[in-house]
Amino acid sequence: MIGVVKANAYGSALEVVAQKLVALGIEALAVAYADEGILLRKKGVNIPILVFYPQVQNFKKIIEYDLEPALYNRRSWLEFKKIVVETKQTHYPIHIKYNTGLNRLGFNFQETEWLIEEIKNSPFQVKSIYSHLAASEEERPHKQTDSQTELFKEIIEKHRKHSKAIDFHLLNTSGIFNYPDFHLDWVRTGIGLYGFANQVDWNKKLEPIARLTTTITQIHKISKGETVGYNCGWTAPDDTKIALLPLGHADGIARHYGHGKGWVLINGTKAPMVGNICMDMTMVEIGEIPCKEGDQVIVFGNKARADDLAEDAGTISYELLSGLSSRISRKVIE
Ligand SMILES: *Cc1c(COP(=O)(O)O)cnc(C)c1O
């Protein structure tokens, strides 16, 4: 299993999660960009680190920090090869990424023969060849996924003829649940490590690792017809009360919350976010909920799932979690 810890371990705590995974015996970690891998090396993580989306201008740093890039087109292949040769390395560990239909990064199937020839004369140790599904969480059978798996099978077959040492992988978290027949040599788990799998049944097998809590800064009584927040974003339909929370869009509570989207839990009851989310503060309507200034508020955690909160605002757990900014202090509880 490759543990995916990109984007500050999906908005949690990169170093803590990485060290924990290493202690649990994970075989490799993956990040999106070189700088994330460098951070891990500086913290003493010394297991293999795959870089999914390495940029050519960072190739020297990748070698300097012993990171393993995914090479995804001829330009990245040739540039990396040049630098590896210049620095007199041999058997430098790399991975090859194929595009089988997602149409994001990757070599195309037609480039397989070119790659096979290149591999023979390269200063690389090709550790793995992989691809990525476009719709791994969607119900089977799925036409696009079937075409991707068929193509990837052909790619595996062609490469296996020339080398037995290469590993193959295809699946992210949802794919691991949905395609047990395609686990191959490795799987790449990201969101699943943090407790989400994009389907109710699969979610049941996981436990979210993080809670986001805050406290009530101030409570106001609001009369019917009064407005709340910038641009008079909400008009009270009745006499009510609002609570001010010290979290805003600069913390990752994006502006598509408010206006009936999003809620927090206060003493076990849902309080809806109202008006426009400010940069540093959010207003929630508390009405008759028994609470006082200083009380704890759960934004997500027990009984308030981050994926539900995300869905309420038309987004996904990935975006909500990875968007939580560094201003939110992380507290580690084992
Ligand atoms: C982020 C990423 C993953 C992890 O996906 P999850 O859905 O979070 O499990 C796997 N593979 C690649 C190439 C990725 O970029």
mmCIF file of C-alpha atoms and ligand atoms in Angstrom:
data_model
loop_
_atom_site.group_PDB
_atom_site.id
_atom_site.type_symbol
_atom_site.label_atom_id
_atom_site.label_comp_id
_atom_site.label_asym_id
_atom_site.label_seq_id
_atom_site.Cartn_x
_atom_site.Cartn_y
_atom_site.Cartn_z
ATOM 1 C CA MET A 1 0.000 0.000 0.000
ATOM 2 C CA ILE A 2 1.167 3.470 -0.889
ATOM 3 C CA GLY A 3 -0.046 6.004 1.683
ATOM 4 C CA VAL A 4 -1.014 9.238 -0.021
ATOM 5 C CA VAL A 5 -0.133 12.210 2.196
ATOM 6 C CA LYS A 6 -0.299 15.061 -0.315
ATOM 7 C CA ALA A 7 -1.780 18.451 0.655
ATOM 8 C CA ASN A 8 -0.707 18.262 4.305
ATOM 9 C CA ALA A 9 -2.120 14.745 4.587
ATOM 10 C CA TYR A 10 -5.493 15.891 3.236
ATOM 11 C CA GLY A 11 -5.511 18.936 5.474
ATOM 12 C CA SER A 12 -4.635 17.093 8.684
ATOM 13 C CA ALA A 13 -0.988 17.022 9.795
ATOM 14 C CA LEU A 14 1.603 15.801 7.313
ATOM 15 C CA GLU A 15 4.425 14.907 9.640
ATOM 16 C CA VAL A 16 2.271 13.177 12.254
ATOM 17 C CA VAL A 17 0.376 11.090 9.713
ATOM 18 C CA ALA A 18 3.513 10.182 7.785
ATOM 19 C CA GLN A 19 5.408 9.087 10.904
ATOM 20 C CA LYS A 20 2.413 7.069 12.063
ATOM 21 C CA LEU A 21 2.122 5.299 8.699
ATOM 22 C CA VAL A 22 5.819 4.508 8.739
ATOM 23 C CA ALA A 23 5.491 3.099 12.268
ATOM 24 C CA LEU A 24 2.570 0.950 11.079
ATOM 25 C CA GLY A 25 4.783 -0.452 8.348
ATOM 26 C CA ILE A 26 3.535 1.297 5.205
ATOM 27 C CA GLU A 27 5.830 0.501 2.286
ATOM 28 C CA ALA A 28 5.821 3.869 0.540
ATOM 29 C CA LEU A 29 4.294 7.340 0.731
ATOM 30 C CA ALA A 30 3.109 9.563 -2.095
ATOM 31 C CA VAL A 31 2.858 13.324 -2.427
ATOM 32 C CA ALA A 32 1.724 15.525 -5.299
ATOM 33 C CA TYR A 33 4.720 17.861 -5.553
ATOM 34 C CA ALA A 34 8.432 17.753 -4.814
ATOM 35 C CA ASP A 35 8.312 20.294 -1.982
ATOM 36 C CA GLU A 36 5.941 18.088 -0.014
ATOM 37 C CA GLY A 37 8.403 15.206 -0.287
ATOM 38 C CA ILE A 38 11.316 17.448 0.706
ATOM 39 C CA LEU A 39 9.405 18.438 3.849
ATOM 40 C CA LEU A 40 9.043 14.761 4.730
ATOM 41 C CA ARG A 41 12.748 14.080 4.155
ATOM 42 C CA LYS A 42 13.650 17.041 6.376
ATOM 43 C CA LYS A 43 11.491 15.483 9.104
ATOM 44 C CA GLY A 44 13.474 12.277 8.828
ATOM 45 C CA VAL A 45 11.055 10.130 6.831
ATOM 46 C CA ASN A 46 13.314 7.718 4.977
ATOM 47 C CA ILE A 47 11.002 5.263 3.209
ATOM 48 C CA PRO A 48 10.346 5.588 -0.563
ATOM 49 C CA ILE A 49 8.367 8.730 -1.482
ATOM 50 C CA LEU A 50 6.620 8.846 -4.833
ATOM 51 C CA VAL A 51 5.942 12.276 -6.378
ATOM 52 C CA PHE A 52 2.768 12.078 -8.486
ATOM 53 C CA TYR A 53 3.016 15.394 -10.349
ATOM 54 C CA PRO A 54 6.686 16.419 -10.447
ATOM 55 C CA GLN A 55 7.530 19.581 -12.349
ATOM 56 C CA VAL A 56 10.583 19.641 -14.601
ATOM 57 C CA GLN A 57 12.072 22.680 -12.825
ATOM 58 C CA ASN A 58 12.273 20.643 -9.589
ATOM 59 C CA PHE A 59 13.996 17.549 -10.990
ATOM 60 C CA LYS A 60 17.391 18.406 -9.436
ATOM 61 C CA LYS A 61 15.777 18.777 -6.011
ATOM 62 C CA ILE A 62 14.008 15.458 -6.493
ATOM 63 C CA ILE A 63 17.371 13.742 -6.902
ATOM 64 C CA GLU A 64 18.956 15.711 -4.090
ATOM 65 C CA TYR A 65 16.260 14.487 -1.686
ATOM 66 C CA ASP A 66 16.063 10.961 -3.053
ATOM 67 C CA LEU A 67 12.419 11.247 -4.136
ATOM 68 C CA GLU A 68 10.860 8.986 -6.775
ATOM 69 C CA PRO A 69 9.167 10.897 -9.590
ATOM 70 C CA ALA A 70 6.336 9.673 -11.750
ATOM 71 C CA LEU A 71 7.406 10.375 -15.343
ATOM 72 C CA TYR A 72 4.402 11.075 -17.524
ATOM 73 C CA ASN A 73 5.516 12.165 -20.997
ATOM 74 C CA ARG A 74 8.556 12.232 -23.247
ATOM 75 C CA ARG A 75 9.583 15.669 -22.045
ATOM 76 C CA SER A 76 9.635 14.649 -18.373
ATOM 77 C CA TRP A 77 11.341 11.352 -19.230
ATOM 78 C CA LEU A 78 14.110 12.920 -21.314
ATOM 79 C CA GLU A 79 14.702 15.838 -18.948
ATOM 80 C CA PHE A 80 14.912 13.570 -15.924
ATOM 81 C CA LYS A 81 17.166 11.155 -17.781
ATOM 82 C CA LYS A 82 19.515 14.008 -18.702
ATOM 83 C CA ILE A 83 19.842 15.127 -15.082
ATOM 84 C CA VAL A 84 20.277 11.591 -13.761
ATOM 85 C CA VAL A 85 23.064 10.996 -16.288
ATOM 86 C CA GLU A 86 24.679 14.364 -15.506
ATOM 87 C CA THR A 87 24.721 13.540 -11.808
ATOM 88 C CA LYS A 88 26.223 10.122 -12.626
ATOM 89 C CA GLN A 89 23.417 8.111 -11.069
ATOM 90 C CA THR A 90 22.441 4.629 -12.177
ATOM 91 C CA HIS A 91 19.297 2.634 -11.392
ATOM 92 C CA TYR A 92 17.559 5.768 -10.172
ATOM 93 C CA PRO A 93 14.076 4.722 -8.950
ATOM 94 C CA ILE A 94 11.233 6.156 -11.024
ATOM 95 C CA HIS A 95 7.603 5.369 -11.803
ATOM 96 C CA ILE A 96 5.783 5.586 -15.119
ATOM 97 C CA LYS A 97 2.316 7.088 -15.329
ATOM 98 C CA TYR A 98 -0.014 6.106 -18.183
ATOM 99 C CA ASN A 99 -3.085 7.988 -19.319
ATOM 100 C CA THR A 100 -5.749 5.349 -19.981
ATOM 101 C CA GLY A 101 -8.726 7.693 -20.290
ATOM 102 C CA LEU A 102 -8.756 10.208 -17.458
ATOM 103 C CA ASN A 103 -6.878 12.505 -19.838
ATOM 104 C CA ARG A 104 -4.808 14.081 -17.140
ATOM 105 C CA LEU A 105 -1.049 13.419 -16.921
ATOM 106 C CA GLY A 106 0.374 10.296 -18.491
ATOM 107 C CA PHE A 107 1.985 8.552 -21.452
ATOM 108 C CA ASN A 108 -0.507 7.328 -24.009
ATOM 109 C CA PHE A 109 -0.808 3.684 -25.005
ATOM 110 C CA GLN A 110 0.737 4.456 -28.424
ATOM 111 C CA GLU A 111 3.977 5.398 -26.668
ATOM 112 C CA THR A 112 4.457 1.949 -25.133
ATOM 113 C CA GLU A 113 7.023 0.753 -27.694
ATOM 114 C CA TRP A 114 8.972 3.982 -27.328
ATOM 115 C CA LEU A 115 8.984 3.510 -23.562
ATOM 116 C CA ILE A 116 10.062 -0.126 -23.740
ATOM 117 C CA GLU A 117 13.066 0.858 -25.891
ATOM 118 C CA GLU A 118 13.887 3.775 -23.590
ATOM 119 C CA ILE A 119 13.694 1.638 -20.450
ATOM 120 C CA LYS A 120 16.299 -0.752 -21.903
ATOM 121 C CA ASN A 121 18.916 1.980 -22.221
ATOM 122 C CA SER A 122 17.963 4.120 -19.292
ATOM 123 C CA PRO A 123 19.777 4.972 -16.056
ATOM 124 C CA PHE A 124 16.489 4.215 -14.275
ATOM 125 C CA GLN A 125 15.114 1.462 -12.127
ATOM 126 C CA VAL A 126 11.446 1.440 -13.169
ATOM 127 C CA LYS A 127 9.820 0.523 -9.865
ATOM 128 C CA SER A 128 6.241 0.727 -11.017
ATOM 129 C CA ILE A 129 3.895 1.529 -13.852
ATOM 130 C CA TYR A 130 0.494 2.925 -12.988
ATOM 131 C CA SER A 131 -2.622 4.608 -14.220
ATOM 132 C CA HIS A 132 -5.601 6.322 -12.579
ATOM 133 C CA LEU A 133 -9.326 5.722 -13.023
ATOM 134 C CA ALA A 134 -11.755 8.492 -13.886
ATOM 135 C CA ALA A 135 -14.790 7.015 -12.117
ATOM 136 C CA SER A 136 -13.624 4.448 -9.581
ATOM 137 C CA GLU A 137 -16.507 5.157 -7.166
ATOM 138 C CA GLU A 138 -19.267 4.765 -9.728
ATOM 139 C CA GLU A 139 -21.384 1.646 -9.835
ATOM 140 C CA ARG A 140 -20.084 -1.374 -11.742
ATOM 141 C CA PRO A 141 -20.167 -2.192 -14.572
ATOM 142 C CA HIS A 142 -18.922 1.150 -15.840
ATOM 143 C CA LYS A 143 -18.073 1.596 -19.500
ATOM 144 C CA GLN A 144 -15.253 4.100 -19.077
ATOM 145 C CA THR A 145 -13.655 2.130 -16.238
ATOM 146 C CA ASP A 146 -13.886 -1.127 -18.183
ATOM 147 C CA SER A 147 -12.146 0.479 -21.128
ATOM 148 C CA GLN A 148 -9.440 1.829 -18.795
ATOM 149 C CA THR A 149 -8.857 -1.543 -17.113
ATOM 150 C CA GLU A 150 -8.727 -3.324 -20.486
ATOM 151 C CA LEU A 151 -6.173 -0.859 -21.792
ATOM 152 C CA PHE A 152 -4.113 -1.121 -18.616
ATOM 153 C CA LYS A 153 -4.108 -4.926 -18.928
ATOM 154 C CA GLU A 154 -2.609 -4.557 -22.400
ATOM 155 C CA ILE A 155 0.000 -2.156 -21.059
ATOM 156 C CA ILE A 156 0.912 -4.632 -18.303
ATOM 157 C CA GLU A 157 1.222 -7.462 -20.802
ATOM 158 C CA LYS A 158 3.513 -5.512 -23.119
ATOM 159 C CA HIS A 159 5.833 -4.396 -20.329
ATOM 160 C CA ARG A 160 5.912 -7.797 -18.610
ATOM 161 C CA LYS A 161 7.355 -9.335 -21.769
ATOM 162 C CA HIS A 162 10.426 -7.155 -21.332
ATOM 163 C CA SER A 163 10.751 -6.934 -17.593
ATOM 164 C CA LYS A 164 9.507 -9.043 -14.722
ATOM 165 C CA ALA A 165 10.691 -6.652 -12.041
ATOM 166 C CA ILE A 166 8.146 -3.863 -12.539
ATOM 167 C CA ASP A 167 5.116 -3.498 -10.227
ATOM 168 C CA PHE A 168 1.720 -2.280 -11.469
ATOM 169 C CA HIS A 169 -1.058 -0.316 -9.790
ATOM 170 C CA LEU A 170 -4.312 1.370 -10.679
ATOM 171 C CA LEU A 171 -6.555 2.027 -7.693
ATOM 172 C CA ASN A 172 -7.293 4.873 -5.291
ATOM 173 C CA THR A 173 -9.511 4.473 -2.194
ATOM 174 C CA SER A 174 -12.842 4.030 -3.975
ATOM 175 C CA GLY A 175 -11.215 1.682 -6.459
ATOM 176 C CA ILE A 176 -9.888 -0.486 -3.633
ATOM 177 C CA PHE A 177 -13.473 -1.050 -2.458
ATOM 178 C CA ASN A 178 -15.051 -1.261 -5.903
ATOM 179 C CA TYR A 179 -12.453 -3.282 -7.822
ATOM 180 C CA PRO A 180 -11.020 -5.961 -5.500
ATOM 181 C CA ASP A 181 -10.123 -7.858 -8.677
ATOM 182 C CA PHE A 182 -7.738 -5.064 -9.646
ATOM 183 C CA HIS A 183 -5.603 -4.551 -6.575
ATOM 184 C CA LEU A 184 -2.528 -5.709 -8.584
ATOM 185 C CA ASP A 185 0.841 -5.126 -6.850
ATOM 186 C CA TRP A 186 0.042 -1.857 -5.079
ATOM 187 C CA VAL A 187 -2.887 0.358 -4.180
ATOM 188 C CA ARG A 188 -2.746 4.113 -3.558
ATOM 189 C CA THR A 189 -4.866 5.083 -0.567
ATOM 190 C CA GLY A 190 -5.504 8.730 0.168
ATOM 191 C CA ILE A 191 -8.925 9.770 1.452
ATOM 192 C CA GLY A 192 -9.478 6.300 2.942
ATOM 193 C CA LEU A 193 -6.639 6.870 5.405
ATOM 194 C CA TYR A 194 -8.549 9.850 6.721
ATOM 195 C CA GLY A 195 -11.862 7.999 7.014
ATOM 196 C CA PHE A 196 -13.808 8.572 3.800
ATOM 197 C CA ALA A 197 -14.474 6.431 0.737
ATOM 198 C CA ASN A 198 -17.135 8.238 -1.320
ATOM 199 C CA GLN A 199 -19.911 5.659 -0.689
ATOM 200 C CA VAL A 200 -22.091 5.099 2.370
ATOM 201 C CA ASP A 201 -21.374 1.353 2.598
ATOM 202 C CA TRP A 202 -17.627 1.791 2.227
ATOM 203 C CA ASN A 203 -17.601 4.687 4.696
ATOM 204 C CA LYS A 204 -18.979 2.335 7.347
ATOM 205 C CA LYS A 205 -15.715 0.408 7.298
ATOM 206 C CA LEU A 206 -13.656 3.497 8.042
ATOM 207 C CA GLU A 207 -13.338 5.960 10.849
ATOM 208 C CA PRO A 208 -12.674 9.662 10.284
ATOM 209 C CA ILE A 209 -9.401 10.647 11.933
ATOM 210 C CA ALA A 210 -10.113 14.331 12.516
ATOM 211 C CA ARG A 211 -12.508 16.631 14.323
ATOM 212 C CA LEU A 212 -12.762 20.351 13.738
ATOM 213 C CA THR A 213 -13.997 22.212 16.779
ATOM 214 C CA THR A 214 -14.183 25.835 17.786
ATOM 215 C CA THR A 215 -15.895 27.922 20.466
ATOM 216 C CA ILE A 216 -18.599 30.588 20.499
ATOM 217 C CA THR A 217 -16.990 34.040 20.602
ATOM 218 C CA GLN A 218 -20.158 36.118 21.029
ATOM 219 C CA ILE A 219 -23.942 35.754 20.970
ATOM 220 C CA HIS A 220 -26.356 38.411 19.626
ATOM 221 C CA LYS A 221 -30.098 38.772 19.885
ATOM 222 C CA ILE A 222 -31.460 39.662 16.443
ATOM 223 C CA SER A 223 -34.897 41.096 15.816
ATOM 224 C CA LYS A 224 -37.091 39.994 12.948
ATOM 225 C CA GLY A 225 -36.071 41.861 9.765
ATOM 226 C CA GLU A 226 -32.551 42.720 10.903
ATOM 227 C CA THR A 227 -29.745 41.656 8.603
ATOM 228 C CA VAL A 228 -26.573 39.789 9.489
ATOM 229 C CA GLY A 229 -23.121 40.079 7.967
ATOM 230 C CA TYR A 230 -21.539 41.653 4.878
ATOM 231 C CA ASN A 231 -23.840 42.747 2.093
ATOM 232 C CA CYS A 232 -26.737 42.150 4.471
ATOM 233 C CA GLY A 233 -26.352 38.489 3.536
ATOM 234 C CA TRP A 234 -29.149 37.193 5.776
ATOM 235 C CA THR A 235 -32.377 38.701 7.016
ATOM 236 C CA ALA A 236 -33.802 37.246 10.215
ATOM 237 C CA PRO A 237 -37.278 35.848 9.466
ATOM 238 C CA ASP A 238 -38.160 36.010 13.180
ATOM 239 C CA ASP A 239 -36.699 37.223 16.440
ATOM 240 C CA THR A 240 -33.752 34.915 17.029
ATOM 241 C CA LYS A 241 -30.184 34.620 18.243
ATOM 242 C CA ILE A 242 -26.932 34.159 16.372
ATOM 243 C CA ALA A 243 -23.525 32.939 17.514
ATOM 244 C CA LEU A 244 -20.223 34.170 16.151
ATOM 245 C CA LEU A 245 -17.551 31.556 15.465
ATOM 246 C CA PRO A 246 -13.852 32.345 14.971
ATOM 247 C CA LEU A 247 -13.528 30.571 11.618
ATOM 248 C CA GLY A 248 -13.837 32.082 8.173
ATOM 249 C CA HIS A 249 -12.989 31.632 4.549
ATOM 250 C CA ALA A 250 -9.329 32.263 5.353
ATOM 251 C CA ASP A 251 -9.514 29.072 7.415
ATOM 252 C CA GLY A 252 -11.066 27.088 4.585
ATOM 253 C CA ILE A 253 -14.751 27.536 5.390
ATOM 254 C CA ALA A 254 -15.424 28.711 1.896
ATOM 255 C CA ARG A 255 -17.889 31.344 0.810
ATOM 256 C CA HIS A 256 -20.207 28.793 -0.717
ATOM 257 C CA TYR A 257 -21.309 28.101 2.865
ATOM 258 C CA GLY A 258 -23.913 30.291 4.510
ATOM 259 C CA HIS A 259 -27.227 31.025 2.809
ATOM 260 C CA GLY A 260 -28.776 27.817 4.108
ATOM 261 C CA LYS A 261 -25.711 25.730 3.297
ATOM 262 C CA GLY A 262 -23.585 24.292 6.064
ATOM 263 C CA TRP A 263 -24.180 23.882 9.774
ATOM 264 C CA VAL A 264 -22.310 23.202 12.982
ATOM 265 C CA LEU A 265 -23.239 21.160 16.050
ATOM 266 C CA ILE A 266 -23.797 23.096 19.261
ATOM 267 C CA ASN A 267 -24.566 20.968 22.296
ATOM 268 C CA GLY A 268 -25.847 18.252 19.989
ATOM 269 C CA THR A 269 -28.130 20.437 17.853
ATOM 270 C CA LYS A 270 -27.516 21.624 14.292
ATOM 271 C CA ALA A 271 -27.149 25.376 13.870
ATOM 272 C CA PRO A 272 -27.194 26.613 10.253
ATOM 273 C CA MET A 273 -24.562 28.991 8.908
ATOM 274 C CA VAL A 274 -26.249 32.235 7.874
ATOM 275 C CA GLY A 275 -25.293 35.134 5.623
ATOM 276 C CA ASN A 276 -21.921 35.424 3.936
ATOM 277 C CA ILE A 277 -18.946 33.668 5.501
ATOM 278 C CA CYS A 278 -16.450 36.387 6.475
ATOM 279 C CA MET A 279 -12.699 36.062 6.162
ATOM 280 C CA ASP A 280 -12.274 35.365 9.883
ATOM 281 C CA MET A 281 -15.752 34.729 11.280
ATOM 282 C CA THR A 282 -18.886 32.723 10.599
ATOM 283 C CA MET A 283 -22.384 33.423 11.913
ATOM 284 C CA VAL A 284 -24.739 30.600 12.805
ATOM 285 C CA GLU A 285 -28.370 30.885 13.848
ATOM 286 C CA ILE A 286 -28.803 29.329 17.266
ATOM 287 C CA GLY A 287 -32.418 30.269 17.946
ATOM 288 C CA GLU A 288 -33.415 28.417 21.113
ATOM 289 C CA ILE A 289 -30.396 26.071 21.284
ATOM 290 C CA PRO A 290 -29.207 26.195 24.901
ATOM 291 C CA CYS A 291 -25.647 27.540 24.730
ATOM 292 C CA LYS A 292 -23.467 30.378 25.956
ATOM 293 C CA GLU A 293 -20.377 32.278 24.903
ATOM 294 C CA GLY A 294 -17.313 30.055 25.279
ATOM 295 C CA ASP A 295 -19.204 26.813 24.552
ATOM 296 C CA GLN A 296 -17.616 24.251 22.273
ATOM 297 C CA VAL A 297 -18.858 23.964 18.682
ATOM 298 C CA ILE A 298 -18.289 20.940 16.464
ATOM 299 C CA VAL A 299 -17.831 21.834 12.801
ATOM 300 C CA PHE A 300 -17.211 18.209 11.931
ATOM 301 C CA GLY A 301 -16.411 15.163 13.986
ATOM 302 C CA ASN A 302 -18.642 12.732 15.861
ATOM 303 C CA LYS A 303 -22.189 12.809 14.450
ATOM 304 C CA ALA A 304 -21.204 15.543 11.999
ATOM 305 C CA ARG A 305 -19.362 14.065 9.062
ATOM 306 C CA ALA A 306 -17.018 16.215 7.009
ATOM 307 C CA ASP A 307 -18.301 14.612 3.802
ATOM 308 C CA ASP A 308 -21.894 15.559 4.693
ATOM 309 C CA LEU A 309 -20.850 19.115 5.462
ATOM 310 C CA ALA A 310 -18.969 19.235 2.157
ATOM 311 C CA GLU A 311 -21.918 17.852 0.230
ATOM 312 C CA ASP A 312 -24.222 20.425 1.762
ATOM 313 C CA ALA A 313 -22.219 23.110 -0.023
ATOM 314 C CA GLY A 314 -21.930 21.195 -3.278
ATOM 315 C CA THR A 315 -18.368 20.036 -2.781
ATOM 316 C CA ILE A 316 -16.525 16.905 -1.636
ATOM 317 C CA SER A 317 -14.658 15.861 1.489
ATOM 318 C CA TYR A 318 -11.337 16.220 -0.363
ATOM 319 C CA GLU A 319 -11.854 19.934 -0.978
ATOM 320 C CA LEU A 320 -13.172 20.753 2.484
ATOM 321 C CA LEU A 321 -10.387 18.845 4.282
ATOM 322 C CA SER A 322 -7.439 19.866 2.124
ATOM 323 C CA GLY A 323 -8.595 23.496 2.143
ATOM 324 C CA LEU A 324 -8.333 23.871 5.932
ATOM 325 C CA SER A 325 -5.649 26.494 6.317
ATOM 326 C CA SER A 326 -2.581 26.607 8.523
ATOM 327 C CA ARG A 327 -4.325 29.140 10.789
ATOM 328 C CA ILE A 328 -6.310 26.284 12.340
ATOM 329 C CA SER A 329 -4.138 24.764 15.033
ATOM 330 C CA ARG A 330 -3.721 20.994 14.849
ATOM 331 C CA LYS A 331 -3.791 19.060 18.078
ATOM 332 C CA VAL A 332 -2.713 15.434 17.981
ATOM 333 C CA ILE A 333 -4.488 12.919 20.198
ATOM 334 C CA GLU A 334 -3.459 9.256 19.994
HETATM 335 C C1 LIG B 1 -4.544 11.722 -4.795
HETATM 336 C C2 LIG B 1 -4.269 10.507 -5.589
HETATM 337 C C3 LIG B 1 -4.615 9.235 -5.097
HETATM 338 C C4 LIG B 1 -5.408 9.029 -3.823
HETATM 339 O O1 LIG B 1 -6.779 9.107 -4.134
HETATM 340 P P1 LIG B 1 -7.888 8.895 -2.993
HETATM 341 O O2 LIG B 1 -9.169 8.971 -3.745
HETATM 342 O O3 LIG B 1 -7.717 10.025 -2.041
HETATM 343 O O4 LIG B 1 -7.627 7.576 -2.373
HETATM 344 C C5 LIG B 1 -4.237 8.130 -5.836
HETATM 345 N N1 LIG B 1 -3.574 8.256 -6.999
HETATM 346 C C6 LIG B 1 -3.242 9.459 -7.513
HETATM 347 C C7 LIG B 1 -2.508 9.518 -8.802
HETATM 348 C C8 LIG B 1 -3.595 10.619 -6.838
HETATM 349 O O5 LIG B 1 -3.277 11.823 -7.349
#
